[in-house]
Amino acid sequence: MNKFTEKYVESFMAELIAKNPGESEFHQAVREVVESVAPYIEAYPYLIDFKILERMTEPERVIIFRVPWTDDRGEIHINRAFRVQMNSALGPYKGGLRFHASVNLSIMKFLAFEQTFKNALTSLPMGGGKGGSDFSPRGKSDAEVMRFCQSLMTELQKYIGPDTDVPAGDIGVGGREIGYLFGQYKRLRDEFSGTLTGKGLNWGGSRLRPEATGYGVCYFAQEMLALKGKSFEGQRVIISGSGNVAQYAAQKAMRLGAKVLTLSDSDGFIYDEKGLDEEKLNFVFELKNIRRGRIKEYLSRYPEAKYFPGAKPWEIPCDIALPCATQNEIQASDAESLVASGCYCVVEGANMPSTPEAIAIFHKARILYSPGKASNAGGVATSGLEMSQNSIRQKWTAEEVDAQLHRIMSDIHAACLKYGMEEDGYVNYVKGANIASFIKVADAMIDQGLV
Ligand code: NDP
Ligand code: 2IT
């Protein structure tokens, strides 16, 4: 970075931090984008005059509201919910809802900010948004989750709609929650529409939406590996998380010939030296999605595997790592372990799982590394395809959706190469993804005037 760029980044960040105190995840997500695009902005100074970055980092609207509900014993609980409508330059706000005890305004804003750029990368007409609540579905009955979802939607429905804002799932929000949310939306608005994505297959959902994020991660990884003349065949893969993204990333990696060694949750990870197979993965689907159990229960069926409580999988030697749990789950020391053990490819399924220090270690080691906003875009892309199918009241086959998902991931990869290739041929996917998406959003904002 030259002196001008450095000064621009630092003064921009100082103002952003002063305006949004304490929002560390939001600061982190913004800094990454600003550092990537500052040299581009320097070459096109009208972007500074138009205050594009200042506008992009100020949400168009933030809704914060109370969600009261009663548990099965009749006790009253009060949660806080959010919807951050970040940027609508490219289409209706689009992005998931997260239910997790850690949810706060900073996490919602970082996710909505990243979503704006991710959605731009898909080339589908979607703006960026995110929402959620500090409600934890863990240990709650179906009836409690339903009452919570109904209470949340009673307020949220005022602000969303198929052409306004289209929520979907994220951590803690899967098919069950989308069903309860959709039911309440339909009841209050008297409208069967595509206002939520991730719907059930027989009531407006798209084929392959559940699989899409994890599959997309692997399709993107295939493109990266091909640059080195490699593939998943015979590679050792470690995965964090054991939820939606992790499960389908594991399934696809395995089907492409990889040996998947680990899965995790917030309590620890399992290491299966022999690798997962279809039967073992089916057990995980049943354990996590139906019984809503913990990953350590994997050992009750496969006692030859090992369980490491309170630990993350990054010290297990591997070729490819797919972080699919949560933000900042790969810290500098984890990145060092990965590089030291010979991992040459890190493809993010989660949003912002690597800290800036970890990313710097990957870049310095010149390994293949892709940020979530590029490699996990397959989920929201397939949500975009669900919206298209809802609009034309049709349902595409799995083959049709898969072909589009493949093409979108491959186009995103090409965009990263276009803007991220460095002089020595190394591809900086962070830079590539940030610049490619920034240009699309900035151009649309300028076309639409000062709004
Ligand atoms: P799920 O709720 O299905 O699974 C989340 C997994 O991550 C669980 O195994 C969970 O373990 C673990 N996890 C969650 N929070 C933490 C934490 N604070 N520390 C350690 N582990 C944690 O969510 P998804 O699979 O949908 O989401 C995973 C990641 O992928 C998130 O970053 C999400 O934003 C991102 N993503 C999701 C998309 C989607 O379509 N669903 C699309 C693109 C990105 P535990 O049960 O212990 O909490
Ligand atoms: O982070 C994400 O891209 C998602 N949680 C999916 C969002 C969506 O609208 O499908």
Coordinates of C-alpha atoms in Angstrom, one line a residue, residues 10-384:
E10 CA -6.6 4.9 8.3
S11 CA -8.7 8.1 8.2
F12 CA -11.7 6.3 6.8
M13 CA -11.5 3.6 9.5
A14 CA -11.0 6.2 12.3
E15 CA -14.2 7.9 11.3
L16 CA -16.1 4.6 10.9
I17 CA -14.9 3.4 14.4
A18 CA -15.8 6.8 16.0
K19 CA -19.3 6.5 14.4
N20 CA -19.9 2.9 15.3
P21 CA -18.1 2.3 18.6
G22 CA -17.5 -1.2 19.9
E23 CA -18.7 -2.9 16.7
S24 CA -15.5 -4.9 16.3
E25 CA -16.8 -7.5 13.8
F26 CA -18.3 -4.7 11.6
H27 CA -15.0 -2.8 11.8
Q28 CA -13.1 -5.9 10.7
A29 CA -15.4 -6.6 7.7
V30 CA -15.2 -3.0 6.6
R31 CA -11.4 -2.7 6.9
E32 CA -10.9 -5.7 4.7
V33 CA -13.0 -4.2 1.9
V34 CA -11.5 -0.7 2.3
E35 CA -8.0 -2.0 2.2
S36 CA -8.8 -4.0 -1.0
V37 CA -10.6 -1.2 -2.8
A38 CA -8.5 1.8 -1.7
P39 CA -6.0 1.5 -4.6
Y40 CA -8.9 1.2 -7.1
I41 CA -10.6 4.2 -5.6
E42 CA -7.3 6.1 -5.9
A43 CA -7.3 5.5 -9.6
Y44 CA -11.0 6.7 -9.9
P45 CA -11.1 9.7 -7.5
Y46 CA -14.8 10.4 -8.4
L47 CA -15.6 7.5 -6.1
I48 CA -14.2 9.5 -3.3
D49 CA -16.2 12.6 -4.2
F50 CA -19.3 10.5 -4.4
K51 CA -18.6 9.2 -0.9
I52 CA -19.4 5.7 -2.1
L53 CA -17.7 3.9 0.8
E54 CA -19.2 6.2 3.4
R55 CA -22.7 5.4 1.9
M56 CA -21.9 1.7 1.6
T57 CA -21.0 1.5 5.3
E58 CA -24.1 3.3 6.5
P59 CA -27.0 0.8 6.5
E60 CA -30.1 2.1 4.5
R61 CA -32.1 1.0 7.6
V62 CA -31.7 -0.9 10.8
I63 CA -34.8 -2.3 12.5
I64 CA -34.4 -3.5 16.2
F65 CA -37.3 -4.9 18.0
R66 CA -38.5 -6.9 21.1
V67 CA -39.5 -10.5 20.7
P68 CA -41.6 -11.7 23.7
W69 CA -42.5 -15.4 23.9
T70 CA -43.4 -18.0 26.5
D71 CA -41.6 -21.3 27.1
D72 CA -43.4 -24.6 27.7
R73 CA -43.6 -24.0 31.4
G74 CA -45.3 -20.6 30.9
E75 CA -42.3 -18.5 31.8
I76 CA -42.0 -15.3 29.7
H77 CA -38.8 -14.5 27.8
I78 CA -37.7 -11.4 26.0
N79 CA -35.3 -11.5 23.1
R80 CA -33.9 -8.8 20.8
A81 CA -34.2 -9.1 17.1
F82 CA -32.6 -7.2 14.2
R83 CA -32.9 -6.7 10.5
V84 CA -30.1 -4.7 8.9
Q85 CA -31.2 -3.5 5.4
M86 CA -27.8 -2.6 4.2
N87 CA -27.9 -1.9 0.5
S88 CA -30.6 -2.2 -2.2
A89 CA -28.7 -0.9 -5.2
L90 CA -28.8 -4.3 -7.0
G91 CA -32.2 -5.6 -5.8
P92 CA -34.4 -6.3 -2.8
Y93 CA -32.4 -6.8 0.4
K94 CA -31.5 -10.4 0.6
G95 CA -29.7 -12.4 3.4
G96 CA -30.3 -14.8 6.2
L97 CA -31.5 -14.7 9.7
R98 CA -29.3 -16.0 12.5
F99 CA -30.5 -17.3 15.8
H100 CA -27.6 -17.6 18.3
A101 CA -27.0 -16.3 21.8
S102 CA -24.0 -14.2 20.5
V103 CA -26.1 -12.1 18.0
N104 CA -25.7 -8.3 18.4
L105 CA -25.7 -5.3 16.2
S106 CA -22.0 -5.6 15.3
I107 CA -22.4 -9.1 14.0
M108 CA -25.6 -8.3 12.1
K109 CA -23.9 -5.3 10.4
F110 CA -20.8 -7.2 9.5
L111 CA -23.0 -10.0 8.0
A112 CA -25.2 -7.5 6.1
F113 CA -22.2 -5.7 4.8
E114 CA -20.5 -8.8 3.5
Q115 CA -23.8 -10.0 2.1
T116 CA -24.0 -6.9 -0.1
F117 CA -20.7 -7.8 -1.9
K118 CA -21.4 -11.6 -1.9
N119 CA -24.8 -11.1 -3.5
A120 CA -23.2 -8.7 -6.1
L121 CA -20.7 -11.5 -7.0
T122 CA -23.6 -13.9 -7.8
S123 CA -24.7 -11.4 -10.6
L124 CA -28.3 -12.1 -9.5
P125 CA -30.5 -9.1 -8.7
M126 CA -30.2 -9.1 -4.9
G127 CA -29.2 -6.3 -2.5
G128 CA -27.7 -7.0 0.9
G129 CA -29.3 -7.6 4.3
K130 CA -29.1 -9.7 7.4
G131 CA -31.1 -10.3 10.5
G132 CA -31.5 -12.5 13.5
S133 CA -31.9 -12.7 17.2
D134 CA -30.0 -13.5 20.4
F135 CA -32.4 -16.4 20.8
S136 CA -30.7 -19.8 21.0
P137 CA -32.7 -22.7 19.6
R138 CA -30.4 -25.1 21.5
G139 CA -32.4 -27.2 24.0
K140 CA -35.7 -25.6 23.0
S141 CA -38.8 -27.7 22.1
D142 CA -40.4 -27.4 18.6
A143 CA -43.3 -25.6 20.2
E144 CA -41.0 -23.1 21.8
V145 CA -39.2 -22.5 18.6
M146 CA -42.5 -22.1 16.8
R147 CA -43.8 -19.5 19.3
F148 CA -40.6 -17.6 19.1
C149 CA -40.7 -17.6 15.3
Q150 CA -44.3 -16.5 15.3
S151 CA -43.6 -13.6 17.6
L152 CA -40.6 -12.5 15.7
M153 CA -42.4 -12.6 12.4
T154 CA -45.4 -10.6 13.8
E155 CA -43.1 -7.6 13.9
L156 CA -40.7 -8.4 11.0
Q157 CA -43.5 -8.9 8.5
K158 CA -44.0 -5.1 8.4
Y159 CA -40.6 -4.6 6.8
I160 CA -40.2 -7.5 4.3
G161 CA -41.8 -8.7 1.1
P162 CA -40.9 -10.4 -2.1
D163 CA -39.8 -7.2 -3.8
T164 CA -38.5 -5.5 -0.6
D165 CA -36.5 -7.8 1.6
V166 CA -36.3 -11.6 1.4
P167 CA -34.8 -13.4 4.5
A168 CA -33.5 -17.0 4.6
G169 CA -31.6 -19.2 7.0
D170 CA -28.2 -18.9 8.7
I171 CA -26.8 -20.3 12.0
G172 CA -29.7 -21.7 14.0
V173 CA -32.2 -21.1 11.3
G174 CA -32.9 -24.1 9.0
G175 CA -36.0 -25.7 7.4
R176 CA -37.9 -25.9 10.6
E177 CA -37.6 -22.2 11.5
I178 CA -38.2 -21.1 7.9
G179 CA -41.4 -23.1 8.0
Y180 CA -42.7 -21.5 11.2
L181 CA -41.7 -18.0 9.9
F182 CA -43.4 -18.5 6.6
G183 CA -46.6 -19.8 8.2
Q184 CA -46.9 -16.8 10.3
Y185 CA -46.0 -14.4 7.4
K186 CA -48.7 -16.0 5.3
R187 CA -51.3 -15.8 8.0
L188 CA -50.6 -12.1 8.8
R189 CA -50.3 -10.9 5.2
D190 CA -52.7 -13.3 3.6
E191 CA -50.2 -13.8 0.9
F192 CA -48.4 -17.0 -0.4
S193 CA -45.3 -15.4 -1.8
G194 CA -41.6 -15.9 -2.1
T195 CA -40.8 -13.6 0.8
L196 CA -38.6 -16.2 2.5
T197 CA -36.1 -18.6 0.8
G198 CA -35.1 -22.0 2.0
K199 CA -38.7 -23.1 2.0
G200 CA -39.8 -26.7 1.9
L201 CA -39.7 -28.4 -1.5
N202 CA -43.5 -28.9 -1.6
W203 CA -44.4 -25.3 -0.6
G204 CA -42.2 -23.1 -2.8
G205 CA -38.7 -24.2 -2.0
S206 CA -36.0 -24.8 -4.6
R207 CA -34.4 -28.1 -5.3
L208 CA -30.8 -28.1 -3.9
R209 CA -31.2 -25.0 -1.7
P210 CA -30.3 -27.1 1.4
E211 CA -27.2 -28.5 -0.3
A212 CA -26.2 -25.3 -2.2
T213 CA -23.8 -23.5 0.2
G214 CA -21.7 -26.6 0.9
Y215 CA -21.8 -27.8 -2.7
G216 CA -20.9 -24.3 -3.9
V217 CA -17.9 -24.2 -1.6
C218 CA -16.6 -27.4 -3.2
Y219 CA -17.3 -26.2 -6.7
F220 CA -15.4 -23.1 -5.9
A221 CA -12.6 -25.1 -4.4
Q222 CA -12.4 -27.3 -7.5
E223 CA -11.7 -24.2 -9.6
M224 CA -9.0 -23.1 -7.2
L225 CA -7.4 -26.5 -7.1
A226 CA -7.5 -26.8 -10.9
L227 CA -5.2 -23.7 -11.0
K228 CA -2.6 -26.0 -9.4
G229 CA -3.5 -29.0 -11.5
K230 CA -5.1 -30.6 -8.5
S231 CA -8.5 -31.9 -7.5
F232 CA -10.3 -33.3 -4.4
E233 CA -9.2 -36.8 -5.3
G234 CA -7.3 -38.4 -2.5
Q235 CA -7.0 -35.2 -0.5
R236 CA -7.3 -35.0 3.3
V237 CA -10.0 -32.5 4.1
I238 CA -10.8 -31.0 7.6
I239 CA -14.1 -29.3 8.2
S240 CA -15.3 -27.3 11.1
G241 CA -19.0 -27.1 12.0
S242 CA -21.6 -29.9 11.6
G243 CA -24.5 -27.8 10.6
N244 CA -26.0 -27.2 7.2
V245 CA -22.9 -25.9 5.4
A246 CA -20.5 -28.4 6.9
Q247 CA -22.7 -31.4 6.2
Y248 CA -23.1 -30.7 2.5
A249 CA -19.5 -29.5 2.1
A250 CA -18.5 -32.9 3.6
Q251 CA -20.9 -34.8 1.3
K252 CA -19.7 -33.1 -1.9
A253 CA -16.0 -33.3 -1.0
M254 CA -16.4 -37.0 -0.2
R255 CA -18.2 -37.7 -3.4
L256 CA -15.4 -35.9 -5.3
G257 CA -12.9 -38.4 -3.8
A258 CA -11.7 -36.6 -0.7
K259 CA -11.1 -38.1 2.7
V260 CA -13.1 -36.0 5.1
L261 CA -11.5 -36.3 8.6
T262 CA -13.2 -33.9 11.0
L263 CA -16.5 -32.2 11.9
S264 CA -17.1 -30.0 15.0
D265 CA -19.5 -28.0 17.0
S266 CA -18.9 -25.3 19.7
D267 CA -18.1 -28.0 22.3
G268 CA -15.3 -29.8 20.4
F269 CA -14.5 -31.8 17.2
I270 CA -14.4 -35.4 16.1
Y271 CA -11.5 -36.9 14.1
D272 CA -12.2 -40.0 12.1
E273 CA -8.9 -41.2 10.7
K274 CA -10.6 -43.5 8.2
G275 CA -12.6 -40.6 6.8
L276 CA -16.4 -40.2 6.5
D277 CA -18.4 -42.3 4.1
E278 CA -22.1 -42.1 3.0
E279 CA -23.3 -44.2 6.0
K280 CA -21.4 -42.2 8.5
L281 CA -22.6 -38.9 7.0
N282 CA -26.2 -40.2 7.1
F283 CA -25.7 -40.8 10.8
V284 CA -24.6 -37.2 11.1
F285 CA -27.6 -35.9 9.2
E286 CA -29.9 -37.9 11.5
L287 CA -28.0 -36.9 14.6
K288 CA -27.9 -33.1 13.9
N289 CA -31.0 -32.5 11.9
I290 CA -33.6 -34.8 13.4
R291 CA -32.3 -35.6 16.9
R292 CA -30.6 -32.2 17.2
G293 CA -27.7 -33.9 19.1
R294 CA -24.1 -33.0 19.6
I295 CA -21.2 -34.1 17.4
K296 CA -19.5 -36.0 20.2
E297 CA -22.4 -38.5 19.9
Y298 CA -20.7 -39.6 16.6
L299 CA -18.5 -41.8 18.9
S300 CA -21.6 -43.7 20.2
R301 CA -21.9 -45.2 16.7
Y302 CA -18.2 -45.0 15.5
P303 CA -16.1 -45.5 18.7
E304 CA -12.9 -45.8 16.6
A305 CA -13.1 -42.0 16.0
K306 CA -11.6 -39.6 18.5
Y307 CA -13.4 -36.6 20.2
F308 CA -11.4 -33.6 21.3
P309 CA -13.5 -31.5 23.8
G310 CA -13.1 -27.7 23.8
A311 CA -10.8 -27.8 20.7
K312 CA -10.9 -26.8 17.0
P313 CA -9.8 -29.2 14.2
W314 CA -7.0 -27.0 12.8
E315 CA -4.1 -29.0 14.2
I316 CA -5.1 -32.2 12.3
P317 CA -2.7 -32.5 9.3
C318 CA -4.6 -32.0 6.1
D319 CA -4.4 -30.8 2.5
I320 CA -7.6 -28.7 2.4
A321 CA -9.4 -26.9 5.2
L322 CA -13.1 -25.9 4.9
P323 CA -14.1 -23.7 7.9
C324 CA -17.9 -24.0 8.0
A325 CA -18.9 -22.9 11.6
T326 CA -18.6 -19.2 12.5
Q327 CA -16.7 -15.9 12.4
N328 CA -13.1 -15.7 13.6
E329 CA -12.8 -19.4 14.2
I330 CA -9.3 -19.5 12.6
Q331 CA -6.9 -17.3 14.6
A332 CA -3.3 -16.6 13.8
S333 CA -2.0 -19.6 15.7
D334 CA -4.5 -21.9 13.9
A335 CA -3.4 -20.5 10.6
E336 CA 0.2 -21.2 11.5
S337 CA -0.7 -24.8 12.4
L338 CA -2.5 -25.3 9.1
V339 CA 0.4 -24.0 7.0
A340 CA 3.0 -25.9 9.1
S341 CA 1.1 -29.2 8.6
G342 CA 1.1 -28.8 4.9
C343 CA -2.4 -27.5 4.3
Y344 CA -2.2 -25.7 0.9
C345 CA -5.9 -24.7 0.4
V346 CA -8.4 -22.9 2.7
V347 CA -11.9 -22.4 1.3
E348 CA -14.3 -20.6 3.6
G349 CA -17.9 -21.9 4.0
A350 CA -18.6 -19.7 7.0
N351 CA -18.7 -15.9 6.9
M352 CA -15.4 -14.3 8.0
P353 CA -14.1 -17.4 9.8
S354 CA -10.5 -16.2 9.4
T355 CA -9.1 -13.3 11.4
P356 CA -7.1 -10.6 9.5
E357 CA -3.9 -12.0 11.1
A358 CA -4.8 -15.5 9.9
I359 CA -5.4 -14.3 6.3
A360 CA -2.1 -12.5 6.3
I361 CA -0.4 -15.8 7.2
F362 CA -2.2 -17.6 4.4
H363 CA -1.2 -14.9 1.9
K364 CA 2.4 -14.8 3.1
A365 CA 2.6 -18.6 2.7
R366 CA 1.2 -18.2 -0.8
I367 CA -1.4 -20.9 -0.2
L368 CA -4.8 -21.0 -2.0
Y369 CA -7.2 -19.0 0.2
S370 CA -10.7 -17.9 -0.5
P371 CA -12.9 -15.6 1.6
G372 CA -16.5 -16.7 2.4
K373 CA -18.1 -13.9 0.4
A374 CA -16.7 -15.6 -2.7
S375 CA -16.7 -19.3 -1.9
N376 CA -19.9 -19.5 0.2
A377 CA -22.1 -17.5 -2.3
G378 CA -23.7 -20.7 -3.6
G379 CA -26.3 -20.6 -0.9
V380 CA -27.6 -17.1 -1.5
A381 CA -27.2 -17.7 -5.3
T382 CA -29.6 -20.7 -5.0
S383 CA -31.9 -18.5 -2.9
G384 CA -31.9 -16.1 -5.9

